[in-house]
CSV table of C-alpha atoms and ligand atoms in Angstrom, one decimal:
chain,number,residue,atom,x,y,z
A,82,MET,CA,18.6,-15.9,20.3
A,83,SER,CA,21.1,-17.2,22.7
A,84,LEU,CA,22.1,-20.7,23.8
A,85,SER,CA,19.9,-20.3,26.8
A,86,THR,CA,16.8,-20.5,24.7
A,87,ILE,CA,18.0,-23.5,22.8
A,88,ASP,CA,18.5,-25.3,26.1
A,89,LYS,CA,22.1,-25.6,27.1
A,90,ALA,CA,21.8,-28.9,29.0
A,91,PHE,CA,20.2,-30.7,26.1
A,92,VAL,CA,22.8,-29.4,23.6
A,93,LYS,CA,25.5,-30.6,26.0
A,94,ALA,CA,24.1,-34.1,26.4
A,95,PHE,CA,23.5,-34.4,22.7
A,96,ALA,CA,26.4,-32.7,21.0
A,97,GLN,CA,28.7,-31.6,23.7
A,98,THR,CA,29.1,-28.0,22.4
A,99,PRO,CA,27.9,-27.1,19.0
A,100,ASP,CA,30.4,-25.8,16.4
A,101,VAL,CA,27.8,-23.5,14.9
A,102,ILE,CA,24.2,-22.4,15.5
A,103,ALA,CA,22.2,-21.2,12.5
A,104,ALA,CA,18.7,-19.7,12.4
A,105,ALA,CA,16.2,-19.3,9.6
A,106,PRO,CA,12.7,-17.7,9.7
A,107,GLY,CA,9.3,-18.7,8.5
A,108,ARG,CA,7.5,-16.3,6.2
A,109,VAL,CA,4.2,-14.6,5.2
A,110,ASN,CA,3.6,-13.7,1.6
A,111,LEU,CA,2.2,-10.2,1.0
A,112,ILE,CA,1.2,-11.0,-2.5
A,113,GLY,CA,2.2,-13.2,-5.4
A,114,GLU,CA,0.5,-16.5,-4.6
A,115,HIS,CA,0.9,-19.7,-6.6
A,116,ILE,CA,3.1,-18.1,-9.2
A,117,ASP,CA,6.6,-18.9,-8.0
A,118,TYR,CA,6.5,-22.2,-10.1
A,119,SER,CA,5.2,-20.1,-13.0
A,120,ASP,CA,8.3,-17.8,-13.2
A,121,GLY,CA,6.3,-15.0,-11.5
A,122,TYR,CA,7.1,-12.3,-9.0
A,123,VAL,CA,6.4,-12.8,-5.3
A,124,LEU,CA,6.6,-10.4,-2.4
A,125,PRO,CA,7.0,-12.3,0.9
A,126,PHE,CA,8.7,-11.2,4.1
A,127,ALA,CA,10.4,-13.2,6.8
A,128,ILE,CA,8.5,-13.4,10.2
A,129,ALA,CA,10.2,-13.1,13.5
A,130,ASP,CA,9.6,-16.7,14.4
A,131,ARG,CA,12.7,-18.9,13.5
A,132,THR,CA,14.0,-22.4,13.6
A,133,TYR,CA,17.4,-22.9,15.1
A,134,ALA,CA,19.9,-25.6,14.1
A,135,ALA,CA,22.9,-26.4,16.3
A,136,LEU,CA,25.5,-28.5,14.5
A,137,ARG,CA,28.7,-30.3,15.5
A,138,LYS,CA,31.1,-32.2,13.2
A,139,ARG,CA,31.6,-35.9,13.9
A,140,PRO,CA,34.7,-37.8,13.2
A,141,ASP,CA,32.7,-40.6,11.6
A,142,ARG,CA,30.0,-40.9,8.9
A,143,LEU,CA,27.0,-40.8,11.2
A,144,VAL,CA,24.3,-38.2,11.2
A,145,ARG,CA,22.4,-37.8,14.5
A,146,ILE,CA,19.4,-35.6,14.6
A,147,ALA,CA,17.3,-34.5,17.6
A,148,SER,CA,14.9,-31.7,18.4
A,149,VAL,CA,14.1,-29.7,21.6
A,150,GLN,CA,10.4,-30.2,20.8
A,151,GLN,CA,10.6,-34.0,20.5
A,152,ARG,CA,13.2,-35.2,22.9
A,153,LYS,CA,12.3,-38.9,22.6
A,154,LEU,CA,13.3,-39.1,19.0
A,155,ILE,CA,17.0,-39.1,18.2
A,156,VAL,CA,17.6,-40.4,14.7
A,157,THR,CA,21.0,-41.9,13.8
A,158,VAL,CA,21.7,-42.7,10.1
A,159,ASN,CA,24.9,-43.5,8.3
A,160,LEU,CA,25.6,-41.0,5.5
A,161,ASP,CA,25.8,-43.8,3.0
A,162,ASP,CA,22.2,-44.9,3.8
A,163,ILE,CA,20.6,-41.5,3.3
A,164,ASN,CA,18.3,-41.7,0.3
A,165,PRO,CA,14.7,-40.5,-0.5
A,166,LYS,CA,13.2,-44.0,0.1
A,167,LEU,CA,14.3,-43.9,3.8
A,168,LYS,CA,11.1,-43.6,5.8
A,169,GLY,CA,10.7,-41.2,8.7
A,170,HIS,CA,9.0,-38.1,10.0
A,171,TRP,CA,10.1,-34.4,10.2
A,172,GLU,CA,13.8,-35.4,10.2
A,173,ARG,CA,13.4,-36.2,6.5
A,174,TYR,CA,13.6,-32.5,5.8
A,175,VAL,CA,17.0,-32.4,7.5
A,176,LEU,CA,18.2,-35.6,5.8
A,177,GLY,CA,17.0,-34.1,2.5
A,178,VAL,CA,19.2,-31.1,2.9
A,179,ILE,CA,22.2,-33.2,3.8
A,180,TRP,CA,21.5,-35.3,0.7
A,181,ALA,CA,20.9,-32.3,-1.6
A,182,MET,CA,24.1,-30.6,-0.4
A,183,GLY,CA,26.2,-33.7,-0.8
A,184,ILE,CA,27.5,-33.7,2.7
A,185,ASN,CA,30.3,-36.2,3.1
A,186,GLN,CA,31.1,-36.1,6.8
A,187,GLY,CA,29.2,-37.1,9.9
A,188,VAL,CA,27.4,-34.4,11.9
A,189,ASN,CA,25.2,-34.0,15.0
A,190,ILE,CA,22.2,-31.6,14.4
A,191,MET,CA,19.8,-30.4,17.0
A,192,ILE,CA,16.7,-28.4,16.0
A,193,ASP,CA,14.8,-25.9,18.0
A,194,GLY,CA,11.7,-24.9,16.0
A,195,HIS,CA,9.7,-21.8,16.8
A,196,VAL,CA,7.8,-21.4,13.6
A,197,PRO,CA,4.1,-22.5,14.2
A,198,LEU,CA,3.6,-25.9,12.5
A,199,GLY,CA,0.9,-26.4,9.9
A,200,ALA,CA,0.0,-22.7,9.9
A,201,GLY,CA,1.1,-22.0,6.3
A,202,LEU,CA,4.0,-20.0,7.6
A,203,SER,CA,6.7,-22.2,6.1
A,204,SER,CA,8.0,-24.0,9.1
A,205,SER,CA,9.5,-26.6,6.7
A,206,ALA,CA,11.5,-24.0,4.7
A,207,ALA,CA,12.7,-22.5,8.1
A,208,LEU,CA,13.9,-26.0,9.1
A,209,GLU,CA,15.6,-26.7,5.7
A,210,CYS,CA,17.3,-23.3,5.6
A,211,SER,CA,18.5,-23.3,9.1
A,212,VAL,CA,20.2,-26.7,8.5
A,213,ALA,CA,21.6,-25.7,5.1
A,214,THR,CA,23.0,-22.4,6.5
A,215,GLY,CA,24.6,-24.3,9.4
A,216,LEU,CA,26.1,-27.0,7.1
A,217,ASN,CA,27.4,-24.4,4.6
A,218,ASP,CA,29.3,-22.7,7.4
A,219,LEU,CA,30.4,-25.8,9.3
A,220,PHE,CA,31.9,-27.4,6.2
A,221,SER,CA,33.0,-24.2,4.5
A,222,LEU,CA,31.1,-25.1,1.4
A,223,GLY,CA,30.8,-21.5,0.1
A,224,PHE,CA,27.3,-21.9,-1.5
A,225,ASP,CA,25.7,-18.6,-2.2
A,226,LEU,CA,22.1,-17.8,-1.2
A,227,GLU,CA,20.7,-18.6,-4.6
A,228,THR,CA,22.3,-22.0,-4.7
A,229,LEU,CA,21.2,-22.7,-1.1
A,230,ALA,CA,17.6,-21.8,-2.1
A,231,ARG,CA,17.8,-24.2,-5.1
A,232,LEU,CA,19.4,-27.0,-3.0
A,233,THR,CA,16.8,-26.7,-0.1
A,234,GLN,CA,14.0,-26.7,-2.7
A,235,LYS,CA,15.5,-29.8,-4.2
A,236,ALA,CA,15.6,-31.4,-0.8
A,237,GLU,CA,11.8,-30.7,-0.4
A,238,ASN,CA,10.9,-31.7,-4.0
A,239,ASP,CA,13.1,-34.7,-4.6
A,240,TYR,CA,13.8,-36.1,-1.1
A,241,VAL,CA,10.7,-35.2,1.0
A,242,GLY,CA,8.4,-35.4,-2.1
A,243,VAL,CA,6.6,-32.1,-1.7
A,244,PRO,CA,6.3,-30.3,-5.1
A,245,CYS,CA,6.8,-26.8,-3.7
A,246,GLY,CA,8.1,-23.8,-5.6
A,247,ILE,CA,11.2,-21.7,-4.7
A,248,MET,CA,9.5,-18.8,-2.8
A,249,ASP,CA,9.6,-20.1,0.8
A,250,GLN,CA,13.3,-21.2,0.8
A,251,SER,CA,14.4,-18.0,-1.0
A,252,VAL,CA,12.7,-15.6,1.5
A,253,SER,CA,13.9,-17.7,4.5
A,254,LEU,CA,17.5,-17.3,3.2
A,255,MET,CA,17.5,-13.8,1.6
A,256,ALA,CA,15.1,-11.6,3.6
A,257,LYS,CA,16.2,-8.4,5.3
A,258,THR,CA,14.9,-6.8,8.4
A,259,GLY,CA,12.3,-4.1,7.6
A,260,SER,CA,11.7,-5.2,4.0
A,261,ALA,CA,9.6,-7.5,1.9
A,262,LEU,CA,11.5,-9.4,-0.7
A,263,LEU,CA,10.5,-8.8,-4.3
A,264,LEU,CA,11.7,-12.1,-5.9
A,265,ASP,CA,11.8,-12.7,-9.6
A,266,CYS,CA,11.3,-16.5,-9.6
A,267,ARG,CA,12.6,-16.7,-13.2
A,268,ASP,CA,16.2,-15.9,-12.2
A,269,LEU,CA,16.0,-15.5,-8.4
A,270,SER,CA,17.0,-11.8,-8.7
A,271,VAL,CA,15.7,-9.8,-5.7
A,272,ARG,CA,14.9,-6.3,-4.6
A,273,HIS,CA,14.3,-5.4,-1.0
A,274,VAL,CA,11.2,-3.3,-0.7
A,275,VAL,CA,10.7,-1.4,2.5
A,276,PHE,CA,7.6,-2.6,4.3
A,277,ASP,CA,6.8,0.0,6.9
A,278,VAL,CA,3.1,0.1,7.6
A,279,ALA,CA,3.5,0.9,11.3
A,280,SER,CA,4.5,4.5,10.6
A,281,SER,CA,1.2,4.9,8.8
A,282,GLY,CA,-0.7,3.5,11.8
A,283,LEU,CA,-1.3,0.2,10.2
A,284,GLU,CA,-0.5,-3.4,11.0
A,285,LEU,CA,-0.5,-6.7,9.2
A,286,LEU,CA,-2.5,-9.2,11.2
A,287,ILE,CA,-1.7,-12.9,10.5
A,288,ILE,CA,-4.6,-15.2,11.1
A,289,ASP,CA,-3.9,-18.9,11.5
A,290,THR,CA,-7.2,-20.5,10.7
A,291,GLN,CA,-6.0,-23.8,12.3
A,292,ALA,CA,-7.5,-25.6,9.3
A,293,HIS,CA,-4.6,-27.8,8.3
A,294,HIS,CA,-3.2,-28.0,4.8
A,295,SER,CA,-0.8,-30.4,3.2
A,296,LEU,CA,0.9,-29.7,-0.1
A,297,THR,CA,1.0,-33.5,-0.7
A,298,ASP,CA,-2.7,-33.9,-0.8
A,299,GLY,CA,-2.8,-33.4,-4.6
A,300,GLY,CA,-4.5,-30.0,-4.9
A,301,TYR,CA,-1.2,-28.2,-5.1
A,302,ALA,CA,0.3,-30.6,-7.7
A,303,GLU,CA,-2.9,-30.4,-9.7
A,304,ARG,CA,-2.7,-26.6,-9.9
A,305,ARG,CA,1.0,-26.9,-11.0
A,306,ALA,CA,0.0,-29.4,-13.7
A,307,SER,CA,-2.7,-27.1,-15.1
A,308,CYS,CA,-0.1,-24.3,-15.5
A,309,ASP,CA,2.4,-26.7,-17.1
A,310,SER,CA,-0.3,-27.9,-19.5
A,311,VAL,CA,-1.2,-24.3,-20.5
A,312,VAL,CA,2.5,-23.5,-21.1
A,313,ALA,CA,2.9,-26.7,-23.3
A,314,LYS,CA,-0.3,-26.1,-25.3
A,315,LEU,CA,0.5,-22.5,-26.0
A,316,GLY,CA,4.1,-23.1,-26.8
A,317,ILE,CA,5.4,-20.6,-24.3
A,318,ARG,CA,8.2,-21.0,-21.6
A,319,SER,CA,6.1,-19.9,-18.7
A,320,MET,CA,3.1,-17.9,-17.6
A,321,ARG,CA,5.4,-14.9,-17.5
A,322,GLU,CA,5.2,-14.7,-21.3
A,323,LEU,CA,1.4,-14.6,-21.2
A,324,THR,CA,-0.9,-11.5,-21.1
A,325,LEU,CA,-4.6,-11.4,-20.4
A,326,GLU,CA,-5.2,-10.4,-24.0
A,327,LYS,CA,-3.1,-13.3,-25.4
A,328,LEU,CA,-4.9,-15.7,-23.0
A,329,GLU,CA,-8.3,-14.5,-24.2
A,330,THR,CA,-7.3,-15.1,-27.9
A,331,SER,CA,-5.9,-18.6,-27.0
A,332,LYS,CA,-9.1,-19.6,-25.1
A,333,ASP,CA,-10.0,-22.4,-27.6
A,334,GLU,CA,-6.6,-24.1,-27.3
A,335,ILE,CA,-6.9,-24.9,-23.6
A,336,THR,CA,-9.6,-26.2,-21.3
A,337,GLU,CA,-12.0,-24.0,-19.3
A,338,THR,CA,-10.2,-24.9,-16.1
A,339,GLU,CA,-6.8,-24.2,-17.6
A,340,PHE,CA,-8.1,-20.9,-18.7
A,341,ILE,CA,-9.1,-19.7,-15.2
A,342,ARG,CA,-6.0,-21.1,-13.6
A,343,ALA,CA,-3.9,-19.2,-16.1
A,344,ARG,CA,-6.0,-16.1,-15.6
A,345,HIS,CA,-5.1,-16.2,-11.9
A,346,ALA,CA,-1.4,-16.6,-12.7
A,347,VAL,CA,-1.2,-13.7,-15.2
A,348,SER,CA,-3.3,-11.3,-13.1
A,349,GLU,CA,-1.4,-12.2,-9.9
A,350,ILE,CA,2.0,-11.4,-11.5
A,351,ALA,CA,0.7,-8.0,-12.5
A,352,ARG,CA,-0.7,-7.4,-9.0
A,353,VAL,CA,2.7,-8.0,-7.4
A,354,ILE,CA,4.2,-5.3,-9.5
A,355,ASP,CA,1.3,-3.0,-8.7
A,356,ALA,CA,1.6,-3.8,-5.0
A,357,VAL,CA,5.3,-2.8,-5.0
A,358,ALA,CA,4.3,0.6,-6.6
A,359,ALA,CA,1.5,1.0,-4.0
A,360,LEU,CA,3.9,0.2,-1.1
A,361,GLU,CA,6.5,2.6,-2.4
A,362,ALA,CA,3.9,5.3,-2.7
A,363,LYS,CA,2.5,4.5,0.7
A,364,ASN,CA,-0.8,4.0,-1.0
A,365,PHE,CA,-2.3,1.5,1.4
A,366,ILE,CA,-5.8,1.8,0.1
A,367,GLU,CA,-4.5,0.5,-3.2
A,368,LEU,CA,-2.4,-2.1,-1.5
A,369,GLY,CA,-5.5,-3.3,0.3
A,370,ALA,CA,-7.5,-3.5,-2.9
A,371,LEU,CA,-4.8,-5.6,-4.5
A,372,LEU,CA,-4.8,-8.0,-1.5
A,373,ASN,CA,-8.6,-8.4,-2.0
A,374,ALA,CA,-8.2,-9.0,-5.7
A,375,SER,CA,-5.6,-11.6,-5.0
A,376,HIS,CA,-7.9,-13.4,-2.6
A,377,THR,CA,-10.8,-13.3,-5.0
A,378,SER,CA,-8.6,-14.7,-7.8
A,379,LEU,CA,-7.2,-17.5,-5.5
A,380,ARG,CA,-10.7,-18.3,-4.3
A,381,ASP,CA,-12.6,-18.3,-7.6
A,382,ASP,CA,-10.1,-18.9,-10.4
A,383,TYR,CA,-7.4,-20.9,-8.7
A,384,ASP,CA,-9.8,-22.6,-6.3
A,385,VAL,CA,-7.3,-23.0,-3.4
A,386,SER,CA,-9.1,-21.3,-0.6
A,387,CYS,CA,-11.4,-22.9,1.9
A,388,PRO,CA,-14.3,-21.9,4.2
A,389,GLU,CA,-12.1,-21.0,7.1
A,390,LEU,CA,-9.8,-18.7,5.0
A,391,ASN,CA,-12.8,-17.1,3.4
A,392,ALA,CA,-14.4,-16.5,6.8
A,393,ALA,CA,-11.2,-14.9,8.1
A,394,VAL,CA,-10.9,-12.6,5.1
A,395,ASN,CA,-14.6,-11.6,5.0
A,396,ALA,CA,-14.8,-11.0,8.8
A,397,SER,CA,-11.6,-8.8,8.6
A,398,LEU,CA,-13.1,-6.7,5.8
A,399,SER,CA,-16.4,-6.3,7.6
A,400,ALA,CA,-14.5,-5.1,10.6
A,401,GLY,CA,-12.8,-2.4,8.5
A,402,ALA,CA,-9.6,-4.1,7.2
A,403,LEU,CA,-8.1,-2.3,4.2
A,404,GLY,CA,-7.5,-5.6,2.5
A,405,ALA,CA,-7.2,-9.3,3.3
A,406,ARG,CA,-6.3,-12.5,1.6
A,407,MET,CA,-5.2,-16.1,2.1
A,408,VAL,CA,-1.5,-16.8,2.0
A,409,GLY,CA,0.6,-19.8,1.0
A,410,GLY,CA,-0.5,-23.0,-0.7
A,411,GLY,CA,-4.1,-22.7,0.6
A,412,PHE,CA,-6.6,-25.3,1.5
A,413,GLY,CA,-6.1,-24.1,5.1
A,414,GLY,CA,-3.2,-22.3,6.9
A,415,SER,CA,-3.1,-18.6,7.3
A,416,ALA,CA,-4.7,-15.4,6.0
A,417,ILE,CA,-3.4,-11.8,6.4
A,418,ALA,CA,-5.3,-8.6,6.9
A,419,LEU,CA,-4.0,-5.1,6.5
A,420,ILE,CA,-5.7,-3.2,9.4
A,421,LYS,CA,-5.5,0.0,11.4
A,422,ALA,CA,-3.3,-0.8,14.4
A,423,SER,CA,-5.9,0.9,16.6
A,424,HIS,CA,-8.5,-1.6,15.4
A,425,THR,CA,-6.6,-4.9,16.0
A,426,GLN,CA,-8.9,-6.1,18.8
A,427,GLU,CA,-12.0,-5.3,16.9
A,428,VAL,CA,-10.8,-7.3,13.9
A,429,ILE,CA,-9.8,-10.2,16.1
A,430,ASN,CA,-13.1,-10.2,17.8
A,431,ALA,CA,-15.0,-10.1,14.5
A,432,ILE,CA,-13.0,-13.1,13.2
A,433,GLU,CA,-13.5,-15.0,16.5
A,434,ILE,CA,-17.2,-14.5,16.4
A,435,GLU,CA,-17.4,-15.6,12.7
A,436,PHE,CA,-15.4,-18.7,13.5
A,437,LYS,CA,-17.6,-19.6,16.4
A,438,ARG,CA,-20.8,-19.0,14.4
A,439,ASN,CA,-19.5,-21.5,11.8
A,440,SER,CA,-18.3,-24.0,14.5
A,441,PHE,CA,-14.7,-23.7,13.2
A,442,LYS,CA,-11.7,-24.4,15.4
A,443,ALA,CA,-10.6,-21.2,17.3
A,444,PRO,CA,-8.1,-19.2,15.1
A,445,ARG,CA,-4.7,-18.0,16.4
A,446,PHE,CA,-3.4,-14.5,15.7
A,447,PHE,CA,0.1,-13.1,15.2
A,448,THR,CA,1.7,-10.0,14.0
A,449,SER,CA,5.2,-9.7,12.8
A,450,LEU,CA,7.5,-7.1,11.4
A,451,PRO,CA,9.7,-8.1,8.4
A,452,SER,CA,12.7,-9.9,9.9
A,453,GLN,CA,16.1,-11.0,8.9
A,454,GLY,CA,16.7,-14.1,6.8
A,455,ALA,CA,18.9,-17.0,7.7
A,456,GLU,CA,22.1,-16.3,9.6
A,457,ILE,CA,24.8,-17.8,11.7
A,458,ILE,CA,24.1,-16.7,15.2
A,459,GLN,CA,26.9,-18.3,17.1
A,460,ARG,CA,30.2,-20.2,16.5
A,461,GLY,CA,31.3,-22.4,19.4
A,462,LEU,CA,30.0,-21.6,22.9
B,118,GLA,C1,3.6,-23.1,-0.8
B,118,GLA,C2,4.8,-23.4,-1.6
B,118,GLA,C3,5.4,-22.2,-2.3
B,118,GLA,C4,4.3,-21.5,-3.1
B,118,GLA,C5,3.1,-21.2,-2.2
B,118,GLA,C6,2.0,-20.6,-3.0
B,118,GLA,O1,4.0,-22.2,0.2
B,118,GLA,O2,5.8,-24.0,-0.8
B,118,GLA,O3,6.4,-22.6,-3.2
B,118,GLA,O4,4.0,-22.1,-4.3
B,118,GLA,O5,2.6,-22.4,-1.6
B,118,GLA,O6,2.3,-19.3,-3.4
């Protein structure tokens, strides 16, 4: 990325020259869904699409926020007035980060977002992490990546009011080119696992179903609450301490719904570990089977899929995918399919036909190699 793509003229008009430009990517999650808030393991990678934040210090206590995509909206707020009750739109993610990081000096921030919105690819984490990375550098705050992940999650939870886990912000900040990020959500320790399907003639197709999801609709919070309730009733610290055997013997202490939600969490944590082993052994048949098992568990036990996601997965498999599953919070958004690179068009056609047959909105398709996490891409002009 260079300043030419962020639109020099607009930067100049808005912020003269930026002191710093930061970038942070969206993500897909290979496997490990709905377990980040249960102390599980997750295996996401950063996609190539990024959000850019150009920042410039101000001599006063004003915060001015604008975006290349919505030129009419320039928000001006005094630092002293920033609080979670302040109404607004997308700029609340930016204000939330400023609030969570305790920024104490005025700043101009211009955003250029290239992560598809509403596709379940974490455009919000990309926005938060680009701003946090820029502020950390601009004000020499010295926060490490783990702290930045926790602060950006706090911004989303406590300022914006979305009860997300820690996965999206962590991968947006910590990912490395060419690798998926094995993240232990219990302590945020990481291992970078090489994700190279191309050399085996494979490709990971990302299918944006165009069915829109919102983590604030209640379904996400309800799933989290079920997990919290299981943990409280069984007197454990998190799902991480549970095994399928222990869950079976504790069946009478929890509701039927709690049982199947917990079954998803426990089995999904195990699938992540198995997926890492399969990846490292280049056993893509096994990896595909694990993706399928993850989808089945999310669809049947966790109940967070939807007709569009199921159609994308089923059509991919019928067209020969090795494995496919929904990704992210669910109720819409994207699915992934592990396919032979030579079959991409066939799989796309099959999904398009299935969507048409069901009168669903036309899906969008992406592919992406694992990309770099948040970084400073330029200081000054
Ligand atoms: C959303 C949340 C994440 C995670 C996923 C489900 O993307 O932001 O924290 O819980 O859903 O795995």
